[in-house]
Coordinates of C-alpha atoms in Angstrom, one line a residue:
Chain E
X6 CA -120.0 71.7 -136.2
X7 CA -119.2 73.0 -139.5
X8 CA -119.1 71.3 -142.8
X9 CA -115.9 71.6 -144.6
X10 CA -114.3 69.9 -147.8
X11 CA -111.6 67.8 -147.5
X12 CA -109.6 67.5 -151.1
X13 CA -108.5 63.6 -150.8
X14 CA -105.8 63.3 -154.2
X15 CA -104.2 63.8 -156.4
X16 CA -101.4 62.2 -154.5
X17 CA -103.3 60.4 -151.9
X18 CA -102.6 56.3 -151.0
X19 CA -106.2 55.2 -151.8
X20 CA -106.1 57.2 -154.8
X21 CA -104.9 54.3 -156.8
X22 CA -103.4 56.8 -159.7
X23 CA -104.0 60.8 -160.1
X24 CA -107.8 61.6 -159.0
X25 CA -109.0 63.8 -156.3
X26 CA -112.1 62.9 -154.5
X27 CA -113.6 66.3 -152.5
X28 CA -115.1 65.3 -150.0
X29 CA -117.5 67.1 -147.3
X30 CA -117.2 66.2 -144.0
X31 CA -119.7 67.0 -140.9
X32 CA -117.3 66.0 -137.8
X33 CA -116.3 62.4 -139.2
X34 CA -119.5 61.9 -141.5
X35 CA -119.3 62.6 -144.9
X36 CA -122.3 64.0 -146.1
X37 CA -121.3 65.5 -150.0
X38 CA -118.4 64.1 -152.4
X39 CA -117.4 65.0 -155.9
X40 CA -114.7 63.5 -157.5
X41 CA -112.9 65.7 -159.6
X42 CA -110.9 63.4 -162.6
X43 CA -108.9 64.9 -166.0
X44 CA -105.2 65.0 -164.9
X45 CA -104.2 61.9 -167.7
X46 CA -106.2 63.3 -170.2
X47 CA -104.2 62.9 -173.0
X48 CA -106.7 63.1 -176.2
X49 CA -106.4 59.1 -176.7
X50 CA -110.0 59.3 -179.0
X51 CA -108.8 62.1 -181.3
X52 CA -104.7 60.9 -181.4
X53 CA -106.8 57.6 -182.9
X54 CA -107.7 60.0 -186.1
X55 CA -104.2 61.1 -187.0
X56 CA -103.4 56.8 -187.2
X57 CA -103.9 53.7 -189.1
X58 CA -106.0 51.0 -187.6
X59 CA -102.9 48.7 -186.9
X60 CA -100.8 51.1 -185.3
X61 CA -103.7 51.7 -182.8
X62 CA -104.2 48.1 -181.4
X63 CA -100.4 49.2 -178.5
X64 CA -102.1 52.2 -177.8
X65 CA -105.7 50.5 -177.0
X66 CA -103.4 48.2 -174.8
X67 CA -102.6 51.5 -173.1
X68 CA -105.8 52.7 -172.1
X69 CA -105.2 50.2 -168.5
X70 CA -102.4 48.7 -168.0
X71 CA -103.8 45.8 -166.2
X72 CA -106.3 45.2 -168.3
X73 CA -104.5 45.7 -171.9
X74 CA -105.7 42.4 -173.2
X75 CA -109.5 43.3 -173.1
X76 CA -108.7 46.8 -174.2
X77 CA -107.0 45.9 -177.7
X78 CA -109.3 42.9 -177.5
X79 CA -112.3 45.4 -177.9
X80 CA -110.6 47.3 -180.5
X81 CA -109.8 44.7 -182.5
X82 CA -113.4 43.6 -182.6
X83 CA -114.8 46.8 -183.7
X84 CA -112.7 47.0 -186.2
X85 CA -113.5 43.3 -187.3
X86 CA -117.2 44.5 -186.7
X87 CA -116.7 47.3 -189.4
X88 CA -115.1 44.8 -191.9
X89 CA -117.7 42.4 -191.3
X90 CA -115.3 39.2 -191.0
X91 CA -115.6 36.0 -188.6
X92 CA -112.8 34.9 -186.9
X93 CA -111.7 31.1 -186.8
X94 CA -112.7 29.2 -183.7
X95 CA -109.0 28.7 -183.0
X96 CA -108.6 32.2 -183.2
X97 CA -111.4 32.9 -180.8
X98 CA -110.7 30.7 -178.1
X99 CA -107.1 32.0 -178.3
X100 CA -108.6 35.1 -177.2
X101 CA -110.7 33.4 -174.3
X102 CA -107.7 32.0 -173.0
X103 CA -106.0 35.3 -173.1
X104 CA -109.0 37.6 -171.9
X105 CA -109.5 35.4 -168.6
X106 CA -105.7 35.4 -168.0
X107 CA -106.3 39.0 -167.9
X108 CA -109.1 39.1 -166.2
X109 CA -107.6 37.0 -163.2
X110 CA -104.5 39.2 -163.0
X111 CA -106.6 42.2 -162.7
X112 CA -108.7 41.2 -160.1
X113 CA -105.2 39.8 -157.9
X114 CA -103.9 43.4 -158.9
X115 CA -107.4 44.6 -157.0
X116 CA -107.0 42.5 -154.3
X117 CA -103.5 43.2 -153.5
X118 CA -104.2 47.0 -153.5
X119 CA -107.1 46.4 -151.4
X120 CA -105.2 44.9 -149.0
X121 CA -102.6 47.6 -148.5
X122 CA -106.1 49.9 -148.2
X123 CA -106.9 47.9 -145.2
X124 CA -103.3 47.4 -143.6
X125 CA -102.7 44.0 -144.3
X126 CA -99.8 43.9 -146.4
X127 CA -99.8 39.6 -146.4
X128 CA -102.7 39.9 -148.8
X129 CA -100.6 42.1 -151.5
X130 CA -97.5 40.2 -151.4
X131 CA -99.1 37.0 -151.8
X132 CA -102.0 38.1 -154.1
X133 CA -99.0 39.8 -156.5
X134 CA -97.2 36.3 -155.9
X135 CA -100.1 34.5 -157.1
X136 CA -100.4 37.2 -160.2
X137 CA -97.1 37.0 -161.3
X138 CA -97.6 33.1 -162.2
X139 CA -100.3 34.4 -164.6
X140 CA -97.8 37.4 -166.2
X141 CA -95.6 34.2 -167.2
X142 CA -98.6 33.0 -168.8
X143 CA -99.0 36.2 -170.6
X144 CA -95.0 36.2 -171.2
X145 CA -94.9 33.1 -173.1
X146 CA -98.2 33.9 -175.2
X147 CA -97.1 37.4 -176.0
X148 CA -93.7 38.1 -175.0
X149 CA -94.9 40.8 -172.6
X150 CA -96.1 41.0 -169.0
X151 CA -98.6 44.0 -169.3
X152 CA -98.9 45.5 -172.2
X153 CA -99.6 42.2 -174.6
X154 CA -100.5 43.7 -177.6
X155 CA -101.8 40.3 -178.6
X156 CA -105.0 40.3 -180.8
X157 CA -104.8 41.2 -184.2
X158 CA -107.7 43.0 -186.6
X159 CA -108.8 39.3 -187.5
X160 CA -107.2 37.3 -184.8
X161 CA -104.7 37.1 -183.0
X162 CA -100.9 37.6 -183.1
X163 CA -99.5 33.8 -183.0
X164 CA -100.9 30.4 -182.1
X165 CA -99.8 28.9 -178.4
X166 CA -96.3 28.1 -178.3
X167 CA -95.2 24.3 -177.6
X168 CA -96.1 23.7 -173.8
X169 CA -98.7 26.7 -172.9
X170 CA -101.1 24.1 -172.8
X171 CA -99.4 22.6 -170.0
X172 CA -98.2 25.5 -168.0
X173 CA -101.7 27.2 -168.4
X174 CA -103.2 23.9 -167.0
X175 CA -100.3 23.7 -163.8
X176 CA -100.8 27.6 -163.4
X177 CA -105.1 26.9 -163.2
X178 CA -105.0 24.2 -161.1
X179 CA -102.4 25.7 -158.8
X180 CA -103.9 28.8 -158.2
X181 CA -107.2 27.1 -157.2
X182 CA -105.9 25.8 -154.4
X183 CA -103.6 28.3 -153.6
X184 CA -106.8 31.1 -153.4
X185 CA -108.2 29.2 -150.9
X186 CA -105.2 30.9 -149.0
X187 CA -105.8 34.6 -150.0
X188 CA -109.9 33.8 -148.9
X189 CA -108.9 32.5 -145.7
X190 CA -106.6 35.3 -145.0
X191 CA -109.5 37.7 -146.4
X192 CA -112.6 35.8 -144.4
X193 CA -111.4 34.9 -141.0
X194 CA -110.1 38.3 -140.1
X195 CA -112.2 40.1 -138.0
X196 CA -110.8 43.6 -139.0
X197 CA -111.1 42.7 -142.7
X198 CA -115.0 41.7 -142.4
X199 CA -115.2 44.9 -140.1
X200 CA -114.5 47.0 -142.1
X201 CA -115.5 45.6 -145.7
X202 CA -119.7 44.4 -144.6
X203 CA -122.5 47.2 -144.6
X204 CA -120.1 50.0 -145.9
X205 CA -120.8 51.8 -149.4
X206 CA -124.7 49.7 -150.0
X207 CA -126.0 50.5 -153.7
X208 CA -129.2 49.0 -154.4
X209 CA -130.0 47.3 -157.8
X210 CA -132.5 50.0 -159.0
X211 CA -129.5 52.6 -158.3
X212 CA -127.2 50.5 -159.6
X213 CA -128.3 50.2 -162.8
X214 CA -129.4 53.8 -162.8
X215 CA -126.2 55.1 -162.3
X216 CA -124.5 53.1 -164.9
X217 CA -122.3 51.2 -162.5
X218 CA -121.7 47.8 -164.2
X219 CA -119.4 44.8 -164.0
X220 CA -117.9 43.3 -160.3
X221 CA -119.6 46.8 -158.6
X222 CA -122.9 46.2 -160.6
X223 CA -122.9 42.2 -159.8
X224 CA -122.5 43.0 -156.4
X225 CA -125.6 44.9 -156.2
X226 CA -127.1 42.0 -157.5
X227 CA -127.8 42.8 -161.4
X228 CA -127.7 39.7 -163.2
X229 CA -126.1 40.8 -166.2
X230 CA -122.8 39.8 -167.8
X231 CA -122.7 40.6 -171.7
X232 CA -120.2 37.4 -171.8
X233 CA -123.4 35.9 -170.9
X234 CA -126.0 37.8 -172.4
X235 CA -124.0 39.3 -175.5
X236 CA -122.4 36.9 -176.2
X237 CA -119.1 36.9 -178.4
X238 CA -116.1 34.7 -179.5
X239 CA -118.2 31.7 -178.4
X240 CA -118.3 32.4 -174.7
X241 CA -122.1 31.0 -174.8
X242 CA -120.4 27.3 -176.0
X243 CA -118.6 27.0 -172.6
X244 CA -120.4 26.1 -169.4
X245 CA -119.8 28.7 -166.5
X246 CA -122.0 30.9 -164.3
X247 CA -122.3 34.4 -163.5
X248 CA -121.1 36.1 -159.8
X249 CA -124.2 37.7 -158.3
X250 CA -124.3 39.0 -154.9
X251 CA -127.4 41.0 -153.9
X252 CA -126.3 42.6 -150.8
X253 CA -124.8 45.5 -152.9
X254 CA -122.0 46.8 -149.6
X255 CA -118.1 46.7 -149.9
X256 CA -117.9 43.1 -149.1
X257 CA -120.0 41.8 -151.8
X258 CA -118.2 43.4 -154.4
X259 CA -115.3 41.7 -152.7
X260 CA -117.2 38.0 -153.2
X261 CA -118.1 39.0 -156.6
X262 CA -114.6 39.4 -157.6
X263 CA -112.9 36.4 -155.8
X264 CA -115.8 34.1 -157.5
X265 CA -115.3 35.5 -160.7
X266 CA -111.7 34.7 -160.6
X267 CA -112.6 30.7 -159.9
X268 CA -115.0 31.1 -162.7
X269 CA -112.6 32.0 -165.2
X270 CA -110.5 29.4 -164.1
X271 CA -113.0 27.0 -165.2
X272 CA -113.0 28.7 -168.5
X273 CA -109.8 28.6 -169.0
X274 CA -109.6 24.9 -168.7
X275 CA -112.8 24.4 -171.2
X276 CA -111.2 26.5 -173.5
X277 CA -108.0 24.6 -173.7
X278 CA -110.1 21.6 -174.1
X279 CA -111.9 23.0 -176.7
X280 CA -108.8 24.1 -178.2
X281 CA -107.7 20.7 -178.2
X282 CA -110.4 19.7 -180.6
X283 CA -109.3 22.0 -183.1
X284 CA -106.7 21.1 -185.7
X285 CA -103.3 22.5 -185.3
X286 CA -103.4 23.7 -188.7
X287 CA -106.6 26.1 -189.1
X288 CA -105.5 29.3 -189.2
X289 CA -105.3 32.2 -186.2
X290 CA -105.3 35.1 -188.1
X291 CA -107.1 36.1 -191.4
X292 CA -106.0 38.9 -194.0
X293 CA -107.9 42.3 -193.6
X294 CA -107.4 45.0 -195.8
X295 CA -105.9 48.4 -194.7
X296 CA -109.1 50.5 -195.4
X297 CA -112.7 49.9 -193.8
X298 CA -115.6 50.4 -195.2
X299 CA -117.5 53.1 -194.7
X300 CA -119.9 52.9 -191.5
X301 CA -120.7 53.1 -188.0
X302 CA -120.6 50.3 -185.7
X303 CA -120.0 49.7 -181.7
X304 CA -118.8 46.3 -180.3
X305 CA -118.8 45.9 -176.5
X306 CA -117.3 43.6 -174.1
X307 CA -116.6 42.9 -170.8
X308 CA -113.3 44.0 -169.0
X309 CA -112.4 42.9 -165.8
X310 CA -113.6 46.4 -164.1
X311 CA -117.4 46.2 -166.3
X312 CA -118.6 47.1 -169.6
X313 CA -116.5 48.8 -172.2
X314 CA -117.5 49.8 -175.5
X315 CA -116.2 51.0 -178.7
X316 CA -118.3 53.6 -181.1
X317 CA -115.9 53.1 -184.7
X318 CA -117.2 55.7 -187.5
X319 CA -114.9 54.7 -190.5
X320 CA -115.2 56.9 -193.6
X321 CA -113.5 54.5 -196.0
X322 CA -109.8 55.4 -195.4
X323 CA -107.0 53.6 -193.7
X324 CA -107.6 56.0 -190.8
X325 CA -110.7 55.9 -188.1
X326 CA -113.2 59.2 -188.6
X327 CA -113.7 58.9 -185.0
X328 CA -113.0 56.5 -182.1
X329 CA -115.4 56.8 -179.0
X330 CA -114.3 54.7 -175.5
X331 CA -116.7 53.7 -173.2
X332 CA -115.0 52.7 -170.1
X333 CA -116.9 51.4 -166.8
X334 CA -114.5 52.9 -164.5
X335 CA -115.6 56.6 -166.2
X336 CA -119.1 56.3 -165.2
X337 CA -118.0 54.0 -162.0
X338 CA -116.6 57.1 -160.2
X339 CA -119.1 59.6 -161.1
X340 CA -121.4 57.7 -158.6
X341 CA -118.8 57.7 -156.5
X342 CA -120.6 60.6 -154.3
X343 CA -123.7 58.1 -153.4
X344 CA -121.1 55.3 -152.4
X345 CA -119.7 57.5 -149.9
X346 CA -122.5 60.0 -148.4
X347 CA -123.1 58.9 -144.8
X348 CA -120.5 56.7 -144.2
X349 CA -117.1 57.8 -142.2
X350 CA -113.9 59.0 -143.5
X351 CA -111.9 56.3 -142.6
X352 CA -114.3 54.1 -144.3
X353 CA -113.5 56.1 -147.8
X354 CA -110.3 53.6 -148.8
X355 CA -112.5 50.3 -148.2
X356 CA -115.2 51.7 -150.2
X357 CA -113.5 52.9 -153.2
X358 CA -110.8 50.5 -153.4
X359 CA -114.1 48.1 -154.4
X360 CA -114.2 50.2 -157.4
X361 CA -110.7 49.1 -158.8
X362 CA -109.9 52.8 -160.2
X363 CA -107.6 53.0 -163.2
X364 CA -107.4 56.3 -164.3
X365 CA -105.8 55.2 -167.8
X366 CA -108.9 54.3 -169.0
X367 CA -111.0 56.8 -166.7
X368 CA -109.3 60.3 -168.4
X369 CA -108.0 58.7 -171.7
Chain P
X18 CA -149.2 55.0 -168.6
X19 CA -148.5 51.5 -170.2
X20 CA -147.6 48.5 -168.7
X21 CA -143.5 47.8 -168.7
X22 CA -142.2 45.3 -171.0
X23 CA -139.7 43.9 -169.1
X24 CA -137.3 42.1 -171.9
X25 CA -139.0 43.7 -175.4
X26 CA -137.6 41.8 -178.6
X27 CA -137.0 44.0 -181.6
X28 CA -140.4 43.5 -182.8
X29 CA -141.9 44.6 -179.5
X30 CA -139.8 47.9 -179.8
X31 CA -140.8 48.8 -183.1
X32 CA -144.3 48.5 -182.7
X33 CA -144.3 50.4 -179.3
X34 CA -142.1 52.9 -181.1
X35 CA -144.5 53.2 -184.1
X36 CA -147.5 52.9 -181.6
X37 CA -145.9 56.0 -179.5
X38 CA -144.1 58.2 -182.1
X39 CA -145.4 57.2 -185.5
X40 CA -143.2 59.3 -188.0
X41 CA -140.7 60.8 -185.5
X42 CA -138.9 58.1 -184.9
X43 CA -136.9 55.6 -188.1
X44 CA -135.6 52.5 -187.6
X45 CA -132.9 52.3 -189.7
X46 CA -131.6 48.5 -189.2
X47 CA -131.8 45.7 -186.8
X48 CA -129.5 42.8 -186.2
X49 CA -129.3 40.3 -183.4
X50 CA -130.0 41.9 -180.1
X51 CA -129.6 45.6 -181.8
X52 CA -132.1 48.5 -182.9
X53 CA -130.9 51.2 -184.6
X54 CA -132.6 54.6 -184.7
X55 CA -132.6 57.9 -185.8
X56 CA -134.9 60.7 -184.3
X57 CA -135.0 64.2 -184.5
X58 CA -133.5 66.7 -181.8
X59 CA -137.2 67.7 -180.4
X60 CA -138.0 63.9 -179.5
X61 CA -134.7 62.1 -178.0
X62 CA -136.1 63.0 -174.2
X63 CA -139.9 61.4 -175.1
X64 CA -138.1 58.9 -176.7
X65 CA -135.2 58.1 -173.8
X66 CA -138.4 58.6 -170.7
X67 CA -140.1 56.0 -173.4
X68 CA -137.2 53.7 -173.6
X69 CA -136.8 53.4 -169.5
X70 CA -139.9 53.7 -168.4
X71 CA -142.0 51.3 -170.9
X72 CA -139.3 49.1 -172.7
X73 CA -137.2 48.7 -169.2
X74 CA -133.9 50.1 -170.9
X75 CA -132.5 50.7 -167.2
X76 CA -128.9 51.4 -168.8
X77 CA -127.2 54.1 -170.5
X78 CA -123.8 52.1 -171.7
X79 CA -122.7 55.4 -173.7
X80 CA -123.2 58.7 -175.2
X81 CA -120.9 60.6 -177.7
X82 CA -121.1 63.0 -180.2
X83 CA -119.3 62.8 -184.0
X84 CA -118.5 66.3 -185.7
X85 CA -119.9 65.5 -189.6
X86 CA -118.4 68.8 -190.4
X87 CA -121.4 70.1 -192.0
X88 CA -123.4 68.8 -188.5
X89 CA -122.8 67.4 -185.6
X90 CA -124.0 64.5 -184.2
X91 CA -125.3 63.0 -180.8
X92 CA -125.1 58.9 -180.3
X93 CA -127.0 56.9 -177.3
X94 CA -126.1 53.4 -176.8
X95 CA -128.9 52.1 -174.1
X96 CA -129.3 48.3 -172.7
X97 CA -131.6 46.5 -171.5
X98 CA -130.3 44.0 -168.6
X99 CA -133.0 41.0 -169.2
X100 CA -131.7 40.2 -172.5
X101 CA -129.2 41.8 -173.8
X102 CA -130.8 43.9 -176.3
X103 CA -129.0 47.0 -177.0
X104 CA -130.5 50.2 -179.3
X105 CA -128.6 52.9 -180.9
X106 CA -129.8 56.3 -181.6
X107 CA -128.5 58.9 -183.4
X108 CA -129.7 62.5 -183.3
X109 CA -128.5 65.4 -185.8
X110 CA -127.9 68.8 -184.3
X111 CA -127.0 71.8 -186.5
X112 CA -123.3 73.8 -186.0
X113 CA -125.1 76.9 -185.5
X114 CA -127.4 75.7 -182.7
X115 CA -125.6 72.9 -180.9
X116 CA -128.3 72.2 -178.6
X117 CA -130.1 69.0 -177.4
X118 CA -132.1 68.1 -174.3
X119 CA -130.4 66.3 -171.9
X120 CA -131.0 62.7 -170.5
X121 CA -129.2 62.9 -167.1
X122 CA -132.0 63.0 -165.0
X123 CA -133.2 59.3 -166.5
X124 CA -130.1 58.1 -166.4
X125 CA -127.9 59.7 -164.1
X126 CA -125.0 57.3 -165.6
X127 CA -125.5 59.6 -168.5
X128 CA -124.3 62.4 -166.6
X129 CA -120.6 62.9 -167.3
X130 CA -121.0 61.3 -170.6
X131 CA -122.8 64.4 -171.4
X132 CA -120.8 66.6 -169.6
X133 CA -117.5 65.3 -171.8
X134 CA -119.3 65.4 -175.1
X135 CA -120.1 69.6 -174.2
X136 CA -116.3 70.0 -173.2
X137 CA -114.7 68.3 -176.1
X138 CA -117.5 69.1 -179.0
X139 CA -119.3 72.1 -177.4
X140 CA -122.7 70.7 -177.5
X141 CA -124.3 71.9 -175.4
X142 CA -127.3 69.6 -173.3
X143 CA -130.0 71.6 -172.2
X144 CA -131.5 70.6 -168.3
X145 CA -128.3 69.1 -167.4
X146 CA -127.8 69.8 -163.6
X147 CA -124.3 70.8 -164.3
X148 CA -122.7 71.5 -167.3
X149 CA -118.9 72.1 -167.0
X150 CA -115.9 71.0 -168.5
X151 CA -114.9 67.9 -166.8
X152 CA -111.5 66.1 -168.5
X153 CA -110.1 69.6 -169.9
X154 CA -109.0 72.6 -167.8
X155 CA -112.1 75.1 -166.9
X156 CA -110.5 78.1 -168.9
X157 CA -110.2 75.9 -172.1
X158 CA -112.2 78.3 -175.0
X159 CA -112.2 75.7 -177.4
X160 CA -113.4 72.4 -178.2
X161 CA -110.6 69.9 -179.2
X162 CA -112.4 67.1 -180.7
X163 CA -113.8 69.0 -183.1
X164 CA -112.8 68.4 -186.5
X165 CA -111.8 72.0 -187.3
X166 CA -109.3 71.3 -184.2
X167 CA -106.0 70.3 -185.9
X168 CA -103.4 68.1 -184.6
X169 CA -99.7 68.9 -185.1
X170 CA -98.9 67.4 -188.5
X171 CA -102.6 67.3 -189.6
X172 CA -103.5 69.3 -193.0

């Protein structure tokens, strides 16, 4: 029979936001991809020259929507980088706090679009149930569900208001039970484990070749997390451990993520308790001035979907020289044709919904 | 062929750098779990083949390119996944010959960081499998991130 190419997106329901995936198909068997990206390019990078380093920290939250916090976190750090100041403690655990509040709604927000992927629409209403306790969380730290715009060049906008401590704690310890739920539903379905195990296998040599990194990467089974290995805003004080799978398919990705989500429920709960050891009174935020110095510097992280980083080149004035983004979802999908060659079709969805694609960040 | 270090501290690159490319290759600073280096145009491939295949750098994080107005400018962020360490190079390449080799086939992540630093600066990487514009339409004739590129409102 002959090949042909099937154009999967713009508007297609595993799309997950304006991307086309070509696809070449031999009967059912795909045997070439390329995914074509660009449609949201809006010049994010080079609209960052024409503004003042405040006024970029709502546009860095932006770049994703679900994972704003990350993003202007990032931002903010480069920019802290190039001023060469240290936050406080307070400020930093603040940003721990708000970072894995983050990165737990992302990862619902993954899972409940995976499980529309699949056909089992129980997973997204309760997984989006389950999220919207945590955009509550983000409501009374920032005042806003997605787009936070919450850290500051030198910290972060405003302390914990009376209670958070408490309703972060309830919100934790609720949702580790109530997961337990969304695994169940997940696990013990025969269609779900079907269709998710031996699908869309990367190896770790490939892996790390392509550039794939974060829940993708993990799930190939590179032991690498810069929160771990890079450490910054003292993630190496608390006491947590990485999510490694080595099987590398669809369905280890999948355990990646849902382990990583009780992980940062356990750092939550030592941050707060580290929190609690700090003094009420030491300060969140520190005075920066409105020009940076002169100089080059990069600052990277990691965002719910892998590694981002930030190239700053400041020339002295109140306005970046130039602004590079890294984003893992970029360099995610342009491996996207060796995730998919060989495999059927129908199995397209399952394997790059594991991806988490969010084309904010991707086109910029 | 030397053996592979698998998780080289800074020392360990510089004196496999100096060892390997004597001259051809400064160090300009190191920090905690960063080397920064500068090399000329005619090296960065040696250099990047050095970098995986000896000093286990198995990751290109990023790759962009900075208009200096009187140059441009290519920079490589590379990782190392045993610990951490990160290095930063930066290559010069001249506005009248915007050429540099290309790293895709080491790191094939590098790929479509290469091919948007040739849409949006024009630089053009020689040996790339496939260079075309990838974020901006395929007719585009110019290169918007360049600094002669205005935005509305820009002097």
């Amino acid at each position: 029979m002959a090949e042909m190419w099937i154009t999967m997106g713009p508007q297609h329901p595993f799309s997950h936001g304006l991307w086309t995936l070509k696809v070449k198909a031999d009967g059912e068997v795909v045997t070439d991809a390329e995914p074509v990206v660009g449609y949201l390019h809006r010049g994010w990078e080079k609209e960052c020259e024409n503004r003042q380093y405040p006024l970029i920290i709502p546009m860095a939250d932006r770049l994703c929507y679900s994972a704003s916090m990350t993003w202007s976190h990032i931002y903010c750090k480069v920019v802290e980088e190039a001023i060469g100041i240290e936050l406080s403690d307070r400020a930093k655990y603040l940003r721990v706090v708000a970072d894995e509040i983050c990165r737990i709604q992302s990862h619902l927000m993954w899972l409940a679009a995976m499980g529309t992927d699949l056909g089992n629409l129980t997973v997204f209403l309760w997984a989006l149930r389950e999220r919207e306790f945590f955009l509550d969380l983000n409501v009374k730290l920032c005042g806003q569900r997605l787009t936070t715009n919450y850290p500051r060049i030198g910290g972060v906008r405003n302390d914990m208001p009376y209670y958070f401590e408490r309703d972060c704690l309830r919100v934790v310890n609720r949702f580790e039970k109530m997961i337990w739920e969304l695994v169940a539903m997940m696990d013990e379905s025969a269609i779900f484990l079907g269709r998710m195990r031996g699908i869309g296998i990367i190896s770790r040599k490939d892996a790390a070749n392509y550039g794939l990194t974060g829940p993708v990467m993990r799930g190939s089974g590179v032991d690498f997390d810069v929160r771990r290995d890079d450490p910054y805003c003292n993630y190496d004080q608390l006491d947590w451990d990485v999510a490694v799978c080595s099987e590398g398919d669809a369905y280890a990705r999948y355990k990646v993520r849902m382990e990583e989500m009780f992980q940062s429920c356990d750092i939550i709960r030592q941050a707060m308790a580290k929190l609690d050891s700090i003094p009420k009174t030491e300060p969140t935020r520190v005075k920066v001035p409105r020009n940076v110095p002169a100089g080059t510097h990069f600052a990277r992280l990691e965002d719910p979907r892998g590694e981002s980083l930030m190239y700053l080149v400041s020339d002295g004035t109140d306005k970046p020289y130039r602004l590079k983004v890294r984003s893992p979802i970029f360099v995610n999908v342009s491996a996207s044709k060796h995730f998919v060659k060989g495999v059927r079709i129908a199995d397209i969805p399952a394997i790059m919904g594991t991806l988490d694609m969010c084309l904010g960040e991707t086109d910029r | 062929m030397t053996d592979m270090i698998e998780a080289p501290s800074a020392d360990d690159i510089i004196s496999s750098l100096e060892k390997k490319f004597r001259d051809n290759v400064t160090v300009r600073k190191t920090a905690a779990r960063r080397v920064y280096l500068t090399c000329g145009r005619e090296t960065i491939r040696e250099l990047c083949v050095h970098l995986h295949d000896v000093l286990n750098f198995e990751h290109a994080s990023s790759l962009c390119g900075v208009d200096w107005k009187d140059h441009m400018q290519v920079v490589y962020h590379l990782s190392n996944y045993a610990n951490g360490m990160m290095i930063e190079i930066t290559v010069d390449v001249p506005n009248d010959d915007p050429h540099i080799d290309s790293v895709a086939l080491i790191w094939e992540g590098a790929d479509w960081h290469e091919r948007e630093t040739y849409e949006l600066f024009g630089i053009i990487f020689d040996g790339h499998p496939r260079l075309e514009r990838l974020l901006t339409p395929q007719n585009y004739e110019f290169f918007p991130f360049r600094k002669s590129y205005k935005l509305r409102g820009q002097q």
